[in-house]
DNA sequence: GGGAATCTTCACAGATCAGTGTACGAAGGA
DNA sequence: TCCTTCGTACACTGATCTGTGAAGATTCCC
């Protein structure tokens, strides 16, 4: 029995796993509101009844989708950060992660899109999306501190701004490699602040 | 008779004017999909029939809402640009416009939100949103050219990235003044490129 | 063999949504 | 006076959406 607003994406029944994979693809590609549970169930090769038996509600399915995406993104970022030793390189590592991530995710940031689609601040997706952003800002700040930056908070806010800009550019300027541009700027900003 | 996908927001009957004003507020605050035409009509003090007699469809109303917002934004930007003479100041003027704009628009960029909510590329809102972004990029590039920048396209892409980042931060980091941070960065980037 | 968990089948409820048809009233210009 | 424009009143359609109820099949573990 799970009454919470999300499920642990790592411990799912086979059917639930297929549902979540299908939902992740459909929600990201076509938008959360535009995709109905009937479609998710049909494309998963599963009954709608199973979907509700596993997830309880569409909102919970949406939240679980975002939660898993969050975990995958954080893991990728930490892999990039840990692979580097130089202070500046560690600071800008999330931008390298973003370049990798962007290749498979051309429709911008799933969390920003979710915030836009679900205006109700009480929706569980809000907390997940805001937590993800907060986590990245804090990571920037920790890296800046460890690099000996004079004003780690200022630097982290600047880097975060560049990161959000790169993500937004995927949707608003598809002809330009936003992640590449932001990465270049991030290097300069970080070097200047150290 | 108007068969196009938008109406000229400057030539509207009194009823249509009220409908568009109400729709603009509701769509921006609560999201386009979440707001039904019944609510828009009721809040405008108008019948749903009048809404459809004036605008023909919800999609057209949405497109007209975005079109008017686009015009207001462009007018504000041009006012800020024209008020300055120094080359660098003219380049970063849109960021000053953004600081003014952000005060009344805390839910991020209406165009990005519309793109997230309406995944169908054929929706008239898409063209309007992408045109708006393209216009700003071109404005940055023209300003960079006039200032004698060595690589105007590169500079404009960087400034655009900062601009998109500032907008996205409104939704993802409400505790920080994204427009202020981006404006500071834009100054440095512009000066370095001249 | 017994029992629990997983998933299927399928009809159905209840709500909401965009959009329409028709008839009518009021104002203003030619 | 006639005609057009603008708006009202209100019922109604057809589609779609989330979510439920109840009964049965399969699998796997004890």
Short mmCIF file of C-alpha atoms (C1' of nucleotides) in Angstrom, two decimals:
data_model
loop_
_atom_site.label_atom_id
_atom_site.label_comp_id
_atom_site.label_asym_id
_atom_site.label_seq_id
_atom_site.Cartn_x
_atom_site.Cartn_y
_atom_site.Cartn_z
CA UNK A 1 0.00 0.00 0.00
CA UNK A 2 1.43 3.31 -1.05
CA UNK A 3 -0.54 6.43 -0.29
CA UNK A 4 2.21 8.89 -1.15
CA UNK A 5 2.26 11.01 -4.27
CA UNK A 6 5.09 9.09 -5.91
CA UNK A 7 6.38 5.56 -6.18
CA UNK A 8 9.96 4.46 -6.10
CA UNK A 9 10.84 4.06 -9.78
CA UNK A 10 13.44 1.46 -8.88
CA UNK A 11 11.00 -1.05 -7.40
CA UNK A 12 8.21 -1.58 -9.89
CA UNK A 13 6.33 -4.58 -11.17
CA UNK A 14 7.01 -5.45 -14.83
CA UNK A 15 3.74 -3.90 -15.93
CA UNK A 16 4.36 -0.74 -13.93
CA UNK A 17 7.83 -0.51 -15.46
CA UNK A 18 6.43 -0.58 -18.98
CA UNK A 19 3.76 1.96 -18.04
CA UNK A 20 6.32 4.35 -16.63
CA UNK A 21 8.65 4.01 -19.62
CA UNK A 22 5.81 4.65 -22.03
CA UNK A 23 4.46 7.53 -19.97
CA UNK A 24 7.91 9.13 -19.81
CA UNK A 25 8.22 9.13 -23.57
CA UNK A 26 4.69 10.30 -24.27
CA UNK A 27 4.61 12.97 -21.56
CA UNK A 28 7.89 14.46 -22.67
CA UNK A 29 7.21 14.33 -26.40
CA UNK A 30 3.58 15.41 -26.40
CA UNK A 31 2.99 17.15 -23.12
CA UNK A 32 1.41 15.87 -19.96
CA UNK A 33 -2.07 17.28 -20.39
CA UNK A 34 -2.30 16.26 -24.02
CA UNK A 35 -1.60 12.60 -23.21
CA UNK A 36 -4.46 10.64 -21.67
CA UNK A 37 -4.17 7.60 -19.47
CA UNK A 38 -5.97 5.51 -22.08
CA UNK A 39 -3.17 6.17 -24.54
CA UNK A 40 -0.47 5.42 -21.99
CA UNK A 41 -2.12 2.14 -21.09
CA UNK A 42 -2.68 1.09 -24.69
CA UNK A 43 0.90 1.90 -25.73
CA UNK A 44 2.24 0.02 -22.72
CA UNK A 45 0.36 -3.12 -23.76
CA UNK A 46 -1.50 -2.92 -20.47
CA UNK A 47 -5.04 -2.28 -19.33
CA UNK A 48 -6.08 1.03 -17.89
CA UNK A 49 -7.11 -0.93 -14.83
CA UNK A 50 -3.54 -2.05 -14.31
CA UNK A 51 -2.32 1.50 -14.60
CA UNK A 52 -4.68 2.57 -11.82
CA UNK A 53 -3.90 -0.50 -9.75
CA UNK A 54 -0.21 0.36 -9.90
CA UNK A 55 -0.18 4.15 -9.70
CA UNK A 56 -3.54 5.13 -8.28
CA UNK A 57 -3.92 8.31 -10.29
CA UNK A 58 -2.56 10.16 -13.26
CA UNK A 59 -1.03 12.78 -10.97
CA UNK A 60 1.00 10.13 -9.20
CA UNK A 61 2.12 8.69 -12.52
CA UNK A 62 3.21 12.15 -13.63
CA UNK A 63 5.08 12.72 -10.39
CA UNK A 64 6.82 9.36 -10.64
CA UNK A 65 7.82 10.12 -14.23
CA UNK A 66 9.43 13.38 -13.13
CA UNK A 67 11.06 11.73 -10.14
CA UNK A 68 12.76 9.12 -12.28
CA UNK A 69 13.88 11.73 -14.75
CA UNK A 70 15.31 13.72 -11.90
CA UNK A 71 17.27 10.73 -10.65
CA UNK A 72 18.70 9.97 -14.08
CA UNK A 73 19.73 13.59 -14.57
CA UNK A 74 21.40 13.87 -11.18
CA UNK A 75 23.30 10.65 -11.78
CA UNK A 76 24.56 11.92 -15.13
CA UNK A 77 25.65 15.23 -13.63
CA UNK A 78 27.48 13.61 -10.74
CA UNK A 79 29.22 11.25 -13.14
CA UNK A 80 30.49 14.26 -15.10
CA UNK A 81 31.53 16.15 -11.99
CA UNK A 82 33.35 13.19 -10.45
CA UNK A 83 35.23 12.53 -13.68
CA UNK A 84 37.04 15.85 -13.32
CA UNK A 85 39.62 17.13 -10.88
CA UNK A 86 40.41 20.72 -11.85
CA UNK A 87 38.24 23.19 -9.94
CA UNK A 88 36.95 25.08 -12.96
CA UNK A 89 36.22 21.88 -14.81
CA UNK A 90 34.21 20.55 -11.91
CA UNK A 91 32.22 23.77 -11.76
CA UNK A 92 31.23 23.63 -15.40
CA UNK A 93 30.81 19.86 -15.55
CA UNK A 94 26.99 20.11 -15.44
CA UNK A 95 27.15 21.93 -18.76
CA UNK A 96 28.98 19.00 -20.27
CA UNK A 97 26.29 16.76 -18.85
CA UNK A 98 23.70 19.01 -20.44
CA UNK A 99 25.30 18.68 -23.85
CA UNK A 100 25.06 14.94 -23.55
CA UNK A 101 21.52 15.11 -22.22
CA UNK A 102 20.26 17.55 -24.84
CA UNK A 103 20.96 15.20 -27.70
CA UNK A 104 18.12 12.93 -26.63
CA UNK A 105 15.86 15.62 -25.20
CA UNK A 106 15.03 18.18 -27.85
CA UNK A 107 11.85 19.48 -26.28
CA UNK A 108 13.45 21.52 -23.54
CA UNK A 109 13.30 20.97 -19.83
CA UNK A 110 10.65 18.51 -18.68
CA UNK A 111 10.44 20.23 -15.30
CA UNK A 112 9.85 23.68 -16.70
CA UNK A 113 7.31 22.24 -19.08
CA UNK A 114 5.57 20.51 -16.21
CA UNK A 115 5.45 23.75 -14.22
CA UNK A 116 3.91 25.46 -17.23
CA UNK A 117 1.35 22.75 -17.80
CA UNK A 118 0.33 22.21 -14.18
CA UNK A 119 -0.24 25.64 -12.69
CA UNK A 120 -1.57 24.26 -9.42
CA UNK A 121 1.26 24.72 -6.90
CA UNK A 122 -0.16 21.85 -4.86
CA UNK A 123 0.49 19.32 -7.59
CA UNK A 124 3.25 16.92 -6.52
CA UNK A 125 5.10 17.67 -9.75
CA UNK A 126 5.82 21.18 -8.48
CA UNK A 127 7.83 20.06 -5.52
CA UNK A 128 9.84 17.65 -7.64
CA UNK A 129 10.58 20.26 -10.30
CA UNK A 130 11.58 22.94 -7.82
CA UNK A 131 13.69 20.47 -5.86
CA UNK A 132 15.58 19.55 -9.01
CA UNK A 133 16.39 23.19 -9.74
CA UNK A 134 17.33 23.84 -6.15
CA UNK A 135 19.63 20.84 -6.17
CA UNK A 136 21.54 22.11 -9.19
CA UNK A 137 21.92 25.57 -7.73
CA UNK A 138 23.27 24.08 -4.54
CA UNK A 139 25.66 21.91 -6.49
CA UNK A 140 26.99 24.95 -8.32
CA UNK A 141 27.42 26.72 -5.02
CA UNK A 142 29.27 23.81 -3.39
CA UNK A 143 31.60 23.56 -6.39
CA UNK A 144 32.22 27.28 -6.25
CA UNK A 145 33.03 27.10 -2.56
CA UNK A 146 35.41 24.21 -3.05
CA UNK A 147 37.11 26.15 -5.83
CA UNK A 148 37.63 29.06 -3.46
CA UNK A 149 35.33 31.53 -5.19
CA UNK A 150 34.93 34.82 -3.42
CA UNK A 151 31.13 34.93 -3.70
CA UNK A 152 29.94 31.36 -4.25
CA UNK A 153 26.25 32.29 -4.13
CA UNK A 154 26.64 34.94 -6.82
CA UNK A 155 28.60 32.61 -9.04
CA UNK A 156 26.08 29.82 -8.60
CA UNK A 157 23.20 32.08 -9.55
CA UNK A 158 25.00 33.14 -12.68
CA UNK A 159 25.77 29.59 -13.66
CA UNK A 160 22.21 28.58 -12.96
CA UNK A 161 20.97 31.36 -15.20
CA UNK A 162 23.17 30.09 -18.02
CA UNK A 163 21.95 26.57 -17.46
CA UNK A 164 18.30 27.57 -17.63
CA UNK A 165 19.01 29.62 -20.72
CA UNK A 166 20.58 26.66 -22.48
CA UNK A 167 17.56 24.52 -21.70
CA UNK A 168 15.08 27.14 -22.84
CA UNK A 169 16.98 27.62 -26.09
CA UNK A 170 16.25 24.03 -27.06
CA UNK A 171 12.63 24.98 -27.46
CA UNK A 172 12.98 28.55 -28.69
CA UNK A 173 16.09 28.38 -30.89
CA UNK A 174 16.36 24.82 -32.18
CA UNK A 175 18.89 25.85 -34.82
CA UNK A 176 21.49 26.78 -32.20
CA UNK A 177 23.35 24.52 -29.77
CA UNK A 178 22.32 26.26 -26.57
CA UNK A 179 24.25 23.86 -24.35
CA UNK A 180 27.44 24.61 -26.25
CA UNK A 181 26.98 28.37 -25.98
CA UNK A 182 26.15 28.19 -22.29
CA UNK A 183 29.14 25.93 -21.63
CA UNK A 184 31.47 28.46 -23.23
CA UNK A 185 30.00 31.29 -21.21
CA UNK A 186 30.14 29.22 -18.04
CA UNK A 187 33.85 28.63 -18.52
CA UNK A 188 34.50 32.33 -18.83
CA UNK A 189 32.28 33.27 -15.93
CA UNK A 190 33.83 30.65 -13.67
CA UNK A 191 37.39 31.57 -14.57
CA UNK A 192 36.68 35.24 -14.02
CA UNK A 193 35.26 34.54 -10.57
CA UNK A 194 38.23 32.53 -9.31
CA UNK B 1 -15.19 38.19 -42.00
CA UNK B 2 -11.87 37.01 -40.70
CA UNK B 3 -10.76 33.50 -41.50
CA UNK B 4 -7.17 33.88 -40.31
CA UNK B 5 -5.81 32.39 -37.13
CA UNK B 6 -5.53 35.70 -35.30
CA UNK B 7 -7.35 39.01 -35.04
CA UNK B 8 -5.82 42.44 -34.85
CA UNK B 9 -5.87 43.20 -31.13
CA UNK B 10 -6.03 46.92 -31.91
CA UNK B 11 -9.41 46.80 -33.68
CA UNK B 12 -11.83 44.97 -31.46
CA UNK B 13 -15.43 45.51 -30.43
CA UNK B 14 -15.92 46.41 -26.75
CA UNK B 15 -17.01 42.88 -25.92
CA UNK B 16 -14.07 41.35 -27.73
CA UNK B 17 -11.74 43.73 -25.89
CA UNK B 18 -13.01 42.58 -22.52
CA UNK B 19 -12.78 38.93 -23.60
CA UNK B 20 -9.17 39.33 -24.70
CA UNK B 21 -8.16 41.17 -21.53
CA UNK B 22 -9.74 38.51 -19.36
CA UNK B 23 -8.28 35.69 -21.42
CA UNK B 24 -4.81 37.22 -21.23
CA UNK B 25 -4.91 37.32 -17.46
CA UNK B 26 -6.40 33.85 -17.03
CA UNK B 27 -4.22 32.15 -19.62
CA UNK B 28 -1.04 33.59 -18.19
CA UNK B 29 -1.90 33.00 -14.53
CA UNK B 30 -3.47 29.57 -14.80
CA UNK B 31 -2.27 28.10 -18.06
CA UNK B 32 -4.01 27.89 -21.40
CA UNK B 33 -5.25 24.33 -21.20
CA UNK B 34 -6.48 24.69 -17.64
CA UNK B 35 -8.71 27.64 -18.52
CA UNK B 36 -11.92 26.84 -20.37
CA UNK B 37 -13.85 29.15 -22.66
CA UNK B 38 -16.81 29.08 -20.28
CA UNK B 39 -14.70 30.66 -17.57
CA UNK B 40 -13.28 33.28 -19.90
CA UNK B 41 -16.75 34.25 -21.07
CA UNK B 42 -18.21 34.38 -17.57
CA UNK B 43 -15.35 36.47 -16.20
CA UNK B 44 -15.65 38.86 -19.13
CA UNK B 45 -19.33 39.45 -18.40
CA UNK B 46 -20.11 38.08 -21.82
CA UNK B 47 -21.87 35.05 -23.28
CA UNK B 48 -19.93 32.15 -24.65
CA UNK B 49 -21.81 32.79 -27.87
CA UNK B 50 -20.29 36.26 -28.10
CA UNK B 51 -16.83 34.81 -27.58
CA UNK B 52 -17.32 32.46 -30.50
CA UNK B 53 -18.96 35.15 -32.63
CA UNK B 54 -15.89 37.35 -32.12
CA UNK B 55 -13.02 34.87 -32.16
CA UNK B 56 -14.37 31.75 -33.84
CA UNK B 57 -12.39 29.28 -31.75
CA UNK B 58 -10.34 28.96 -28.60
CA UNK B 59 -7.20 28.46 -30.65
CA UNK B 60 -7.70 31.82 -32.34
CA UNK B 61 -8.32 33.48 -28.99
CA UNK B 62 -5.10 31.96 -27.68
CA UNK B 63 -3.17 33.12 -30.72
CA UNK B 64 -4.58 36.64 -30.43
CA UNK B 65 -3.66 36.74 -26.75
CA UNK B 66 -0.06 35.85 -27.59
CA UNK B 67 0.02 38.28 -30.49
CA UNK B 68 -1.01 41.19 -28.31
CA UNK B 69 1.49 40.21 -25.66
CA UNK B 70 4.17 40.08 -28.33
CA UNK B 71 3.30 43.59 -29.51
CA UNK B 72 3.38 45.03 -25.99
CA UNK B 73 6.73 43.38 -25.28
CA UNK B 74 8.31 44.57 -28.51
CA UNK B 75 7.09 48.11 -27.89
CA UNK B 76 8.60 48.07 -24.41
CA UNK B 77 11.93 46.77 -25.69
CA UNK B 78 12.15 49.32 -28.47
CA UNK B 79 11.32 52.09 -26.02
CA UNK B 80 14.25 50.98 -23.87
CA UNK B 81 16.62 50.65 -26.82
CA UNK B 82 15.71 54.02 -28.31
CA UNK B 83 16.18 55.75 -24.97
CA UNK B 84 19.89 54.93 -25.06
CA UNK B 85 22.74 56.10 -27.24
CA UNK B 86 25.87 54.30 -26.10
CA UNK B 87 26.46 51.11 -28.09
CA UNK B 88 26.79 48.78 -25.11
CA UNK B 89 23.77 50.28 -23.44
CA UNK B 90 21.67 49.75 -26.54
CA UNK B 91 22.79 46.14 -26.72
CA UNK B 92 21.76 45.36 -23.17
CA UNK B 93 18.63 47.53 -23.21
CA UNK B 94 16.33 44.49 -23.62
CA UNK B 95 17.53 43.28 -20.23
CA UNK B 96 16.41 46.55 -18.68
CA UNK B 97 13.07 46.04 -20.40
CA UNK B 98 12.95 42.56 -18.94
CA UNK B 99 13.48 43.84 -15.43
CA UNK B 100 10.50 46.13 -15.87
CA UNK B 101 8.43 43.41 -17.48
CA UNK B 102 9.23 40.75 -14.90
CA UNK B 103 7.68 42.72 -12.06
CA UNK B 104 4.20 42.11 -13.46
CA UNK B 105 4.85 38.70 -14.96
CA UNK B 106 6.02 36.28 -12.30
CA UNK B 107 5.04 33.09 -14.07
CA UNK B 108 7.84 33.07 -16.60
CA UNK B 109 7.63 33.47 -20.33
CA UNK B 110 4.15 33.15 -21.79
CA UNK B 111 5.57 32.00 -25.11
CA UNK B 112 7.66 29.23 -23.64
CA UNK B 113 4.72 28.16 -21.52
CA UNK B 114 2.51 28.12 -24.61
CA UNK B 115 5.02 25.97 -26.48
CA UNK B 116 5.07 23.57 -23.54
CA UNK B 117 1.31 23.41 -23.29
CA UNK B 118 0.53 23.14 -27.00
CA UNK B 119 2.87 20.52 -28.41
CA UNK B 120 1.22 20.54 -31.83
CA UNK B 121 3.63 22.48 -34.10
CA UNK B 122 0.72 23.38 -36.33
CA UNK B 123 -0.98 25.43 -33.66
CA UNK B 124 -0.90 29.13 -34.58
CA UNK B 125 0.60 29.88 -31.18
CA UNK B 126 3.81 28.17 -32.25
CA UNK B 127 4.54 30.54 -35.08
CA UNK B 128 3.87 33.55 -32.87
CA UNK B 129 6.08 32.27 -30.08
CA UNK B 130 8.97 31.35 -32.36
CA UNK B 131 8.66 34.65 -34.24
CA UNK B 132 8.94 36.54 -30.99
CA UNK B 133 12.14 34.73 -30.06
CA UNK B 134 13.55 35.14 -33.54
CA UNK B 135 12.82 38.85 -33.43
CA UNK B 136 14.75 39.32 -30.22
CA UNK B 137 17.73 37.38 -31.51
CA UNK B 138 17.76 39.50 -34.65
CA UNK B 139 17.53 42.65 -32.58
CA UNK B 140 20.54 41.57 -30.54
CA UNK B 141 22.42 40.85 -33.74
CA UNK B 142 21.58 44.22 -35.31
CA UNK B 143 22.67 46.01 -32.15
CA UNK B 144 25.88 44.02 -32.10
CA UNK B 145 26.57 44.90 -35.73
CA UNK B 146 25.94 48.57 -35.14
CA UNK B 147 28.28 48.46 -32.18
CA UNK B 148 30.98 47.00 -34.38
CA UNK B 149 31.19 43.60 -32.76
CA UNK B 150 33.53 41.17 -34.43
CA UNK B 151 31.10 38.25 -34.44
CA UNK B 152 27.59 39.69 -34.13
CA UNK B 153 25.89 36.32 -34.52
CA UNK B 154 27.92 34.77 -31.72
CA UNK B 155 27.28 37.69 -29.42
CA UNK B 156 23.56 37.68 -30.16
CA UNK B 157 23.30 33.97 -29.37
CA UNK B 158 25.04 34.51 -26.06
CA UNK B 159 22.78 37.41 -25.15
CA UNK B 160 19.76 35.42 -26.17
CA UNK B 161 20.86 32.57 -23.93
CA UNK B 162 21.11 34.96 -21.00
CA UNK B 163 17.71 36.38 -21.79
CA UNK B 164 16.06 32.97 -21.88
CA UNK B 165 17.81 32.04 -18.67
CA UNK B 166 16.47 35.10 -16.90
CA UNK B 167 12.96 34.28 -18.00
CA UNK B 168 13.19 30.65 -16.96
CA UNK B 169 14.54 31.64 -13.55
CA UNK B 170 11.30 33.43 -12.78
CA UNK B 171 9.59 30.07 -12.65
CA UNK B 172 12.40 27.94 -11.26
CA UNK B 173 14.13 30.29 -8.83
CA UNK B 174 11.54 32.80 -7.63
CA UNK B 175 13.77 33.92 -4.78
CA UNK B 176 16.38 35.34 -7.14
CA UNK B 177 16.10 38.30 -9.50
CA UNK B 178 16.99 36.52 -12.71
CA UNK B 179 16.64 39.62 -14.85
CA UNK B 180 19.15 41.45 -12.67
CA UNK B 181 21.68 38.64 -12.84
CA UNK B 182 21.30 38.27 -16.59
CA UNK B 183 21.62 42.03 -17.08
CA UNK B 184 24.91 42.06 -15.22
CA UNK B 185 26.24 39.16 -17.25
CA UNK B 186 25.02 40.75 -20.46
CA UNK B 187 26.98 43.91 -19.72
CA UNK B 188 30.17 41.94 -19.21
CA UNK B 189 29.64 39.76 -22.25
CA UNK B 190 28.87 42.73 -24.46
CA UNK B 191 31.84 44.75 -23.25
CA UNK B 192 34.17 41.82 -23.73
CA UNK B 193 32.98 41.35 -27.31
CA UNK B 194 33.53 44.95 -28.40
"C1'" DG C 1 -2.69 -27.43 -2.67
"C1'" DG C 2 -3.54 -22.81 -0.90
"C1'" DG C 3 -2.95 -18.03 -1.14
"C1'" DA C 4 -1.23 -13.71 -2.56
"C1'" DA C 5 0.10 -10.71 -6.24
"C1'" DT C 6 -0.28 -9.37 -10.88
"C1'" DC C 7 -2.82 -8.45 -14.80
"C1'" DT C 8 -7.13 -8.84 -17.95
"C1'" DT C 9 -11.83 -7.81 -19.59
"C1'" DC C 10 -15.27 -4.62 -20.11
"C1'" DA C 11 -18.84 -1.85 -19.02
"C1'" DC C 12 -19.86 2.40 -16.90
"C1'" DA C 13 -20.01 6.59 -14.08
"C1'" DG C 14 -19.43 11.53 -13.72
"C1'" DA C 15 -17.44 15.50 -15.11
"C1'" DT C 16 -15.74 18.79 -18.35
"C1'" DC C 17 -14.76 20.60 -22.66
"C1'" DA C 18 -15.12 23.00 -27.27
"C1'" DG C 19 -18.42 24.38 -30.17
"C1'" DT C 20 -23.45 25.06 -32.34
"C1'" DG C 21 -28.48 26.45 -33.42
"C1'" DT C 22 -32.01 29.43 -32.92
"C1'" DA C 23 -34.52 33.22 -31.61
"C1'" DC C 24 -34.38 37.72 -29.77
"C1'" DG C 25 -33.16 42.68 -28.28
"C1'" DA C 26 -30.79 47.15 -28.79
"C1'" DA C 27 -28.27 50.74 -31.16
"C1'" DG C 28 -26.82 53.35 -35.06
"C1'" DG C 29 -26.28 54.76 -39.75
"C1'" DA C 30 -28.26 55.35 -44.65
"C1'" DT D 1 -37.88 52.90 -42.11
"C1'" DC D 2 -34.66 49.42 -43.18
"C1'" DC D 3 -30.46 47.09 -42.46
"C1'" DT D 4 -26.34 45.84 -40.30
"C1'" DT D 5 -23.65 45.09 -36.25
"C1'" DC D 6 -23.21 43.68 -31.65
"C1'" DG D 7 -24.57 41.22 -27.97
"C1'" DT D 8 -27.97 38.08 -25.06
"C1'" DA D 9 -30.31 33.75 -23.58
"C1'" DC D 10 -30.19 28.99 -23.34
"C1'" DA D 11 -30.47 24.48 -24.50
"C1'" DC D 12 -27.85 20.97 -26.62
"C1'" DT D 13 -24.36 17.94 -29.10
"C1'" DG D 14 -20.59 15.01 -29.30
"C1'" DA D 15 -16.30 14.03 -27.82
"C1'" DT D 16 -12.94 13.16 -24.31
"C1'" DC D 17 -11.13 12.54 -19.86
"C1'" DT D 18 -10.12 10.57 -15.24
"C1'" DG D 19 -11.47 7.08 -12.45
"C1'" DT D 20 -14.32 2.76 -10.72
"C1'" DG D 21 -16.62 -2.00 -10.01
"C1'" DA D 22 -16.71 -6.72 -10.35
"C1'" DA D 23 -15.35 -11.07 -11.91
"C1'" DG D 24 -11.85 -14.03 -13.70
"C1'" DA D 25 -7.16 -15.72 -15.37
"C1'" DT D 26 -2.10 -16.59 -14.60
"C1'" DT D 27 2.02 -17.08 -12.04
"C1'" DC D 28 4.86 -17.90 -8.27
"C1'" DC D 29 5.94 -18.74 -3.62
"C1'" DC D 30 4.97 -21.21 0.75
#
